[in-house]
Short mmCIF file of C-alpha atoms in Angstrom, two decimals:
data_model
loop_
_atom_site.label_atom_id
_atom_site.label_comp_id
_atom_site.label_asym_id
_atom_site.label_seq_id
_atom_site.Cartn_x
_atom_site.Cartn_y
_atom_site.Cartn_z
CA UNK A 1 12.25 -7.50 9.05
CA UNK A 2 13.04 -8.64 5.49
CA UNK A 3 9.81 -10.67 5.28
CA UNK A 4 7.70 -8.03 7.03
CA UNK A 5 9.12 -5.41 4.69
CA UNK A 6 8.29 -7.59 1.70
CA UNK A 7 4.67 -7.96 2.81
CA UNK A 8 4.32 -4.18 3.12
CA UNK A 9 6.24 -3.55 -0.09
CA UNK A 10 8.95 -1.60 1.72
CA UNK A 11 11.66 -0.34 -0.60
CA UNK A 12 14.66 1.98 -0.69
CA UNK A 13 16.70 -0.26 1.63
CA UNK A 14 20.09 1.26 0.92
CA UNK A 15 22.74 1.11 3.70
CA UNK A 16 21.85 4.53 5.12
CA UNK A 17 18.31 3.32 5.86
CA UNK A 18 19.42 0.21 7.74
CA UNK A 19 21.02 1.13 11.06
CA UNK A 20 22.52 -0.93 13.87
CA UNK A 21 21.70 -0.22 17.51
CA UNK A 22 24.86 0.70 19.39
CA UNK A 23 24.07 -1.26 22.55
CA UNK A 24 22.00 -4.23 21.44
CA UNK A 25 23.35 -4.75 17.93
CA UNK A 26 19.83 -5.08 16.54
CA UNK A 27 19.02 -3.86 13.06
CA UNK A 28 16.86 -0.74 12.94
CA UNK A 29 15.08 0.31 9.72
CA UNK A 30 14.34 3.98 9.05
CA UNK A 31 12.75 5.98 6.21
CA UNK A 32 9.63 3.88 5.74
CA UNK A 33 8.08 6.18 3.15
CA UNK A 34 8.58 3.91 0.13
CA UNK A 35 6.01 1.31 1.10
CA UNK A 36 3.33 -0.58 -0.87
CA UNK A 37 5.89 -1.32 -3.62
CA UNK A 38 6.21 2.33 -4.57
CA UNK A 39 9.90 1.86 -5.42
CA UNK A 40 9.08 -1.08 -7.69
CA UNK A 41 6.85 1.12 -9.90
CA UNK A 42 9.29 3.96 -10.50
CA UNK A 43 9.90 5.06 -14.06
CA UNK A 44 13.67 5.09 -13.54
CA UNK A 45 15.64 2.45 -11.67
CA UNK A 46 12.71 0.39 -10.35
CA UNK A 47 13.61 -1.98 -7.55
CA UNK A 48 13.28 -5.60 -8.60
CA UNK A 49 14.37 -7.11 -5.30
CA UNK A 50 11.88 -7.92 -2.52
CA UNK A 51 14.34 -6.93 0.22
CA UNK A 52 18.04 -6.25 0.69
CA UNK A 53 20.13 -9.41 0.80
CA UNK A 54 23.49 -8.31 -0.55
CA UNK A 55 26.90 -9.48 0.61
CA UNK A 56 27.13 -6.79 3.30
CA UNK A 57 24.31 -8.68 5.05
CA UNK A 58 25.29 -12.20 3.96
CA UNK A 59 28.91 -12.09 5.10
CA UNK A 60 28.09 -11.48 8.81
CA UNK A 61 26.04 -14.72 8.73
CA UNK A 62 29.40 -16.51 8.52
CA UNK A 63 29.48 -20.23 7.76
CA UNK A 64 25.72 -20.83 7.84
CA UNK A 65 25.13 -18.01 5.32
CA UNK A 66 21.60 -17.75 3.88
CA UNK A 67 20.80 -21.43 4.39
CA UNK A 68 21.21 -21.20 8.15
CA UNK A 69 19.32 -19.14 10.69
CA UNK A 70 18.24 -16.55 8.11
CA UNK A 71 16.15 -18.96 6.05
CA UNK A 72 14.85 -20.67 9.20
CA UNK A 73 13.73 -17.33 10.66
CA UNK A 74 12.27 -16.20 7.33
CA UNK A 75 10.16 -19.36 7.07
CA UNK A 76 8.95 -19.00 10.65
CA UNK A 77 8.09 -15.31 10.15
CA UNK A 78 6.14 -15.97 6.96
CA UNK A 79 4.31 -18.86 8.62
CA UNK A 80 3.21 -16.60 11.49
CA UNK A 81 2.14 -13.82 9.12
CA UNK A 82 0.09 -16.24 7.06
CA UNK A 83 -1.59 -17.66 10.14
CA UNK A 84 -2.60 -14.14 11.23
CA UNK A 85 -3.37 -12.69 7.81
CA UNK A 86 -6.97 -11.83 8.68
CA UNK A 87 -5.86 -9.56 11.50
CA UNK A 88 -3.22 -7.96 9.28
CA UNK A 89 -5.67 -7.34 6.46
CA UNK A 90 -8.13 -5.77 8.87
CA UNK A 91 -5.49 -3.27 9.96
CA UNK A 92 -4.45 -2.49 6.39
CA UNK A 93 -8.02 -2.02 5.20
CA UNK A 94 -8.38 0.75 7.76
CA UNK A 95 -5.89 2.75 5.67
CA UNK A 96 -7.83 2.03 2.49
CA UNK A 97 -11.07 3.44 3.84
CA UNK A 98 -9.44 6.31 5.73
CA UNK A 99 -10.39 9.55 3.88
CA UNK A 100 -7.23 11.22 5.21
CA UNK A 101 -4.96 8.78 3.38
CA UNK A 102 -4.03 9.81 -0.16
CA UNK A 103 -3.05 7.23 -2.76
CA UNK A 104 -2.30 9.82 -5.44
CA UNK A 105 1.43 9.05 -5.38
CA UNK A 106 0.83 5.90 -7.46
CA UNK A 107 0.00 6.18 -11.15
CA UNK A 108 -2.86 4.13 -12.51
CA UNK A 109 -0.97 3.27 -15.69
CA UNK A 110 2.01 1.94 -13.74
CA UNK A 111 -0.16 -0.46 -11.78
CA UNK A 112 -2.29 -1.47 -14.78
CA UNK A 113 -5.52 -0.25 -13.20
CA UNK A 114 -8.70 0.52 -15.11
CA UNK A 115 -10.31 3.62 -13.57
CA UNK A 116 -13.19 4.05 -16.02
CA UNK A 117 -15.78 2.58 -13.65
CA UNK A 118 -14.50 4.64 -10.74
CA UNK A 119 -14.60 7.79 -12.86
CA UNK A 120 -18.27 7.14 -13.56
CA UNK A 121 -18.89 6.73 -9.82
CA UNK A 122 -17.15 10.03 -9.08
CA UNK A 123 -19.23 11.81 -11.75
CA UNK A 124 -22.42 10.43 -10.24
CA UNK A 125 -21.39 11.45 -6.72
CA UNK A 126 -20.40 14.91 -7.95
CA UNK A 127 -23.81 15.43 -9.54
CA UNK A 128 -25.61 14.28 -6.40
CA UNK A 129 -23.49 16.48 -4.16
CA UNK A 130 -24.05 19.46 -6.46
CA UNK A 131 -27.81 19.08 -6.05
CA UNK A 132 -27.43 18.86 -2.30
CA UNK A 133 -25.22 21.97 -2.28
CA UNK A 134 -27.84 23.90 -4.24
CA UNK A 135 -30.44 22.72 -1.77
CA UNK A 136 -28.38 24.01 1.16
CA UNK A 137 -27.60 27.29 -0.59
CA UNK A 138 -31.27 28.05 -1.16
CA UNK A 139 -31.94 27.56 2.52
CA UNK A 140 -29.03 29.76 3.56
CA UNK A 141 -30.15 32.56 1.26
CA UNK A 142 -33.75 32.56 2.34
CA UNK A 143 -33.35 31.54 5.98
CA UNK A 144 -35.98 29.47 7.71
CA UNK A 145 -38.81 31.60 6.39
CA UNK A 146 -37.38 32.66 3.04
CA UNK A 147 -38.57 29.66 1.00
CA UNK A 148 -42.13 29.09 -0.11
CA UNK A 149 -44.10 25.87 -0.09
CA UNK A 150 -43.28 25.07 -3.73
CA UNK A 151 -39.61 25.17 -2.84
CA UNK A 152 -40.29 22.73 -0.02
CA UNK A 153 -41.93 20.32 -2.45
CA UNK A 154 -39.13 20.54 -5.00
CA UNK A 155 -36.45 20.15 -2.37
CA UNK A 156 -38.03 17.27 -0.54
CA UNK A 157 -39.85 19.27 2.12
CA UNK A 158 -37.09 19.44 4.72
CA UNK A 159 -34.09 21.58 5.57
CA UNK A 160 -30.74 19.88 4.86
CA UNK A 161 -28.80 18.72 7.88
CA UNK A 162 -25.24 20.08 7.59
CA UNK A 163 -24.11 17.67 10.28
CA UNK A 164 -24.88 14.50 8.34
CA UNK A 165 -21.87 12.19 8.15
CA UNK A 166 -19.89 11.55 4.99
CA UNK A 167 -21.51 8.15 4.64
CA UNK A 168 -24.94 9.75 4.14
CA UNK A 169 -26.42 11.50 1.12
CA UNK A 170 -26.44 14.91 2.80
CA UNK A 171 -22.73 15.64 2.81
CA UNK A 172 -22.34 18.95 1.02
CA UNK A 173 -18.65 19.22 0.30
CA UNK A 174 -17.40 19.80 -3.20
CA UNK A 175 -16.36 16.33 -4.30
CA UNK A 176 -15.29 17.28 -7.81
CA UNK A 177 -12.12 15.44 -8.77
CA UNK A 178 -12.16 13.39 -5.58
CA UNK A 179 -13.20 9.81 -4.89
CA UNK A 180 -13.85 8.11 -1.60
CA UNK A 181 -11.20 5.59 -0.69
CA UNK A 182 -13.86 2.87 -0.86
CA UNK A 183 -13.84 3.32 -4.63
CA UNK A 184 -10.13 3.90 -5.07
CA UNK A 185 -8.66 1.33 -7.48
CA UNK A 186 -5.13 2.02 -6.27
CA UNK A 187 -6.02 1.17 -2.69
CA UNK A 188 -7.87 -1.98 -3.75
CA UNK A 189 -4.94 -3.11 -5.89
CA UNK A 190 -2.50 -2.64 -3.01
CA UNK A 191 -4.67 -4.59 -0.59
CA UNK A 192 -5.11 -7.39 -3.13
CA UNK A 193 -1.35 -7.53 -3.69
CA UNK A 194 -0.69 -7.83 0.05
CA UNK A 195 -3.37 -10.51 0.34
CA UNK A 196 -1.70 -12.50 -2.45
CA UNK A 197 1.59 -12.36 -0.56
CA UNK A 198 -0.05 -13.62 2.61
CA UNK A 199 -1.66 -16.61 0.89
CA UNK A 200 1.29 -17.54 -1.33
CA UNK A 201 -0.14 -16.54 -4.72
CA UNK A 202 2.16 -13.56 -5.25
CA UNK A 203 4.19 -15.28 -8.00
CA UNK A 204 1.41 -17.13 -9.81
CA UNK A 205 -2.17 -18.27 -9.38
CA UNK A 206 -0.87 -21.50 -7.93
CA UNK A 207 -0.50 -21.29 -4.17
CA UNK A 208 3.03 -21.85 -2.92
CA UNK A 209 4.04 -23.35 0.38
CA UNK A 210 5.94 -21.20 2.85
CA UNK A 211 9.28 -22.80 2.00
CA UNK A 212 8.70 -22.43 -1.75
CA UNK A 213 7.72 -18.81 -1.35
CA UNK A 214 10.80 -18.01 0.75
CA UNK A 215 13.05 -19.79 -1.74
CA UNK A 216 11.72 -17.67 -4.61
CA UNK A 217 12.12 -14.48 -2.58
CA UNK A 218 15.73 -15.30 -1.80
CA UNK A 219 16.39 -16.04 -5.46
CA UNK A 220 14.97 -12.66 -6.45
CA UNK A 221 16.87 -10.81 -3.71
CA UNK A 222 20.21 -12.32 -4.72
CA UNK A 223 19.71 -12.30 -8.49
CA UNK A 224 22.53 -10.51 -10.31
CA UNK A 225 20.08 -9.37 -13.01
CA UNK A 226 17.84 -7.68 -10.43
CA UNK A 227 20.74 -6.06 -8.59
CA UNK A 228 22.30 -4.77 -11.83
CA UNK A 229 19.37 -2.47 -12.65
CA UNK A 230 19.30 -0.75 -9.26
CA UNK A 231 20.34 2.85 -8.73
CA UNK A 232 23.99 3.23 -7.77
CA UNK A 233 22.99 5.01 -4.53
CA UNK A 234 21.29 1.79 -3.40
CA UNK A 235 24.82 0.29 -3.36
CA UNK A 236 23.83 -3.06 -4.92
CA UNK A 237 27.45 -4.24 -5.14
CA UNK A 238 27.74 -4.28 -1.37
#
């Protein structure tokens, strides 16, 4: 779960969000809202650790500690995720292009994203949709017989189809201030970040092996400097 949570950017792993099943003893994670590295981009107390690996989790590992079954399982999990990264990316991209998913909870400045090109695209789409809305309004006011032949010529000679899908040019919703997820820089940045993790280029442009990547993650998770800047409610000392 530590490696899977790292790939998804899952944060806020304080003790109250990591439960233990009463009968099986398995670890159960709850409160999965802080995903896609949202906690790492907070203005106050950003999380610098990839996952929770404090002494409350290390001590139950007993004599083998981190170097035993934990590291072995982490390497195996990352190896499987890398081998199936195309399937994982296909699932994640469905969220990027889903118009019901909002990415407004991430600030562009925090992620270092340039939105100037996307703003131009939104302005262009808004202008096009405004023309289509005017076209539809003229038909609704005049009915089927209320428009003359000159109106037909200026409007393209056909009545707008209100049932056209969003992918077409005849979608007549007010798109002012909105952008399709296909042009959302936040969504693209998140997908690229996850892709870098799955290929081993999350720390630098040089691709790391699975063992090297896991070693760096463990170093970050156990770093005293990273744990010291965490919010006290995260209980970094335990």
